[in-house]
Each structure stands twice: as structure tokens, then as C-alpha cells.
Steps between C-alpha positions, in 0.01 A plus 500: 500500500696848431876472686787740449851444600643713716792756400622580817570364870341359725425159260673653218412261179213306699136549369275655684135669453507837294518750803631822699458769710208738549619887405396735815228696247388166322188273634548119508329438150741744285786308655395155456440601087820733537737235555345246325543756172836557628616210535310217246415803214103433550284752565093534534422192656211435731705494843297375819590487875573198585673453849721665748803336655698644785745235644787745662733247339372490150833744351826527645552811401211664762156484639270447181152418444368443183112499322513273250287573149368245253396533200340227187649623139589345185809301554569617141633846623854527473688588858837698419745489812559860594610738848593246749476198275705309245211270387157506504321190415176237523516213671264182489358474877602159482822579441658794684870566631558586855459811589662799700361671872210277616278502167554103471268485830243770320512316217264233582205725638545722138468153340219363685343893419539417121385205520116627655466769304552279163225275670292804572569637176404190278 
């Protein structure tokens, strides 16, 4: 699993999943592979629509809702930390750090996601 670590408040220094916000002239897909370029260094990946979330609590900072886009790759790609983040690394599923906003309770329904489309995909 591709984490960055955040730059700046709010959960400075926590991981979180590669992410922004949408430009006004942008559609949903350039921004998903915008910041994840921006911010892990990898471009041209395969992104799919995953889910939308849309707890009013989710950020302190204001009212956010947030599509979520997966993608399979070669773990062998290199992430480099850029923009808003200070590292950009892989993590073993089974082995993840805690992360910032509420992506620890999206986290299991990406995992579960993974884990059907290997099956599928086998």
C-alpha cells in the first residue's frame, strides 16, 4: 500500500493516502493522478474509482468529501515524497502505521477490495 507523510497541519508527520483537492477546471480523474504525481513522483498508472466518503467530520479543517482511487502496479516503482509530503513509501498490508483523518476506518473496505480483485484476477 502507497502512504505519504504529511508536510503540513492538520496530522502533520502522520501517513495518510496520497491525496488533495480537486482544481475548479479539473475533473475528478486528473486530480486523483495529479496529486498522486505530486506528491509520491508516479505518474501513468491505471487509477479506478473506488468509493466516496462524506462523513462531515472526516477533516477538521472543513466540510470534505473525498472519492477514493485504486490502482494495482508494480510495487517496484519508486515513490519520491514531494508537494505536501516528506515521505512517500510502501507498506506491507499486514503491517501499516496509523493513519491521519478517518482513512484507518477506509482502510479495511480498500483491503477487502484488493483482496477480490487478486481472487478475480488469478
Amino acid at each position: 500500500m502507497l502512504l505519504i507523510k504529511r508536510k503540513h497541519p492538520p496530522f502533520e508527520n502522520h501517513w495518510a493516502f496520497p491525496g488533495g483537492f480537486v482544481d475548479m477546471d479539473e475533473s475528478l480523474e486528473a486530480a486523483a493522478a495529479r496529486e498522486l504525481e505530486e506528491e509520491t513522483g508516479l505518474s501513468g498508472l491505471k487509477l479506478k474509482q473506488f468509493h466516496t466518503y462524506g462523513d462531515p467530520l472526516r477533516d477538521p479543517r472543513h466540510r470534505t468529501i473525498t472519492v477514493v482511487y485504486t490502482s494495482f502496479t508494480d510495487d517496484e516503482l519508486l515513490p519520491k515524497a514531494g508537494d505536501d509530503a516528506v515521505e512517500a513509501q510502501w507498506f506491507d498490508c499486514e503491517h501499516l502505521p496509523a493513519l491521519a483523518f478517518d482513512h484507518q476506518k477506509i482502510l479495511p473496505a480498500i483491503l477487502n477490495h484488493f483482496s477480490t480483485d487478486k481472487k478475480l484476477n488469478s
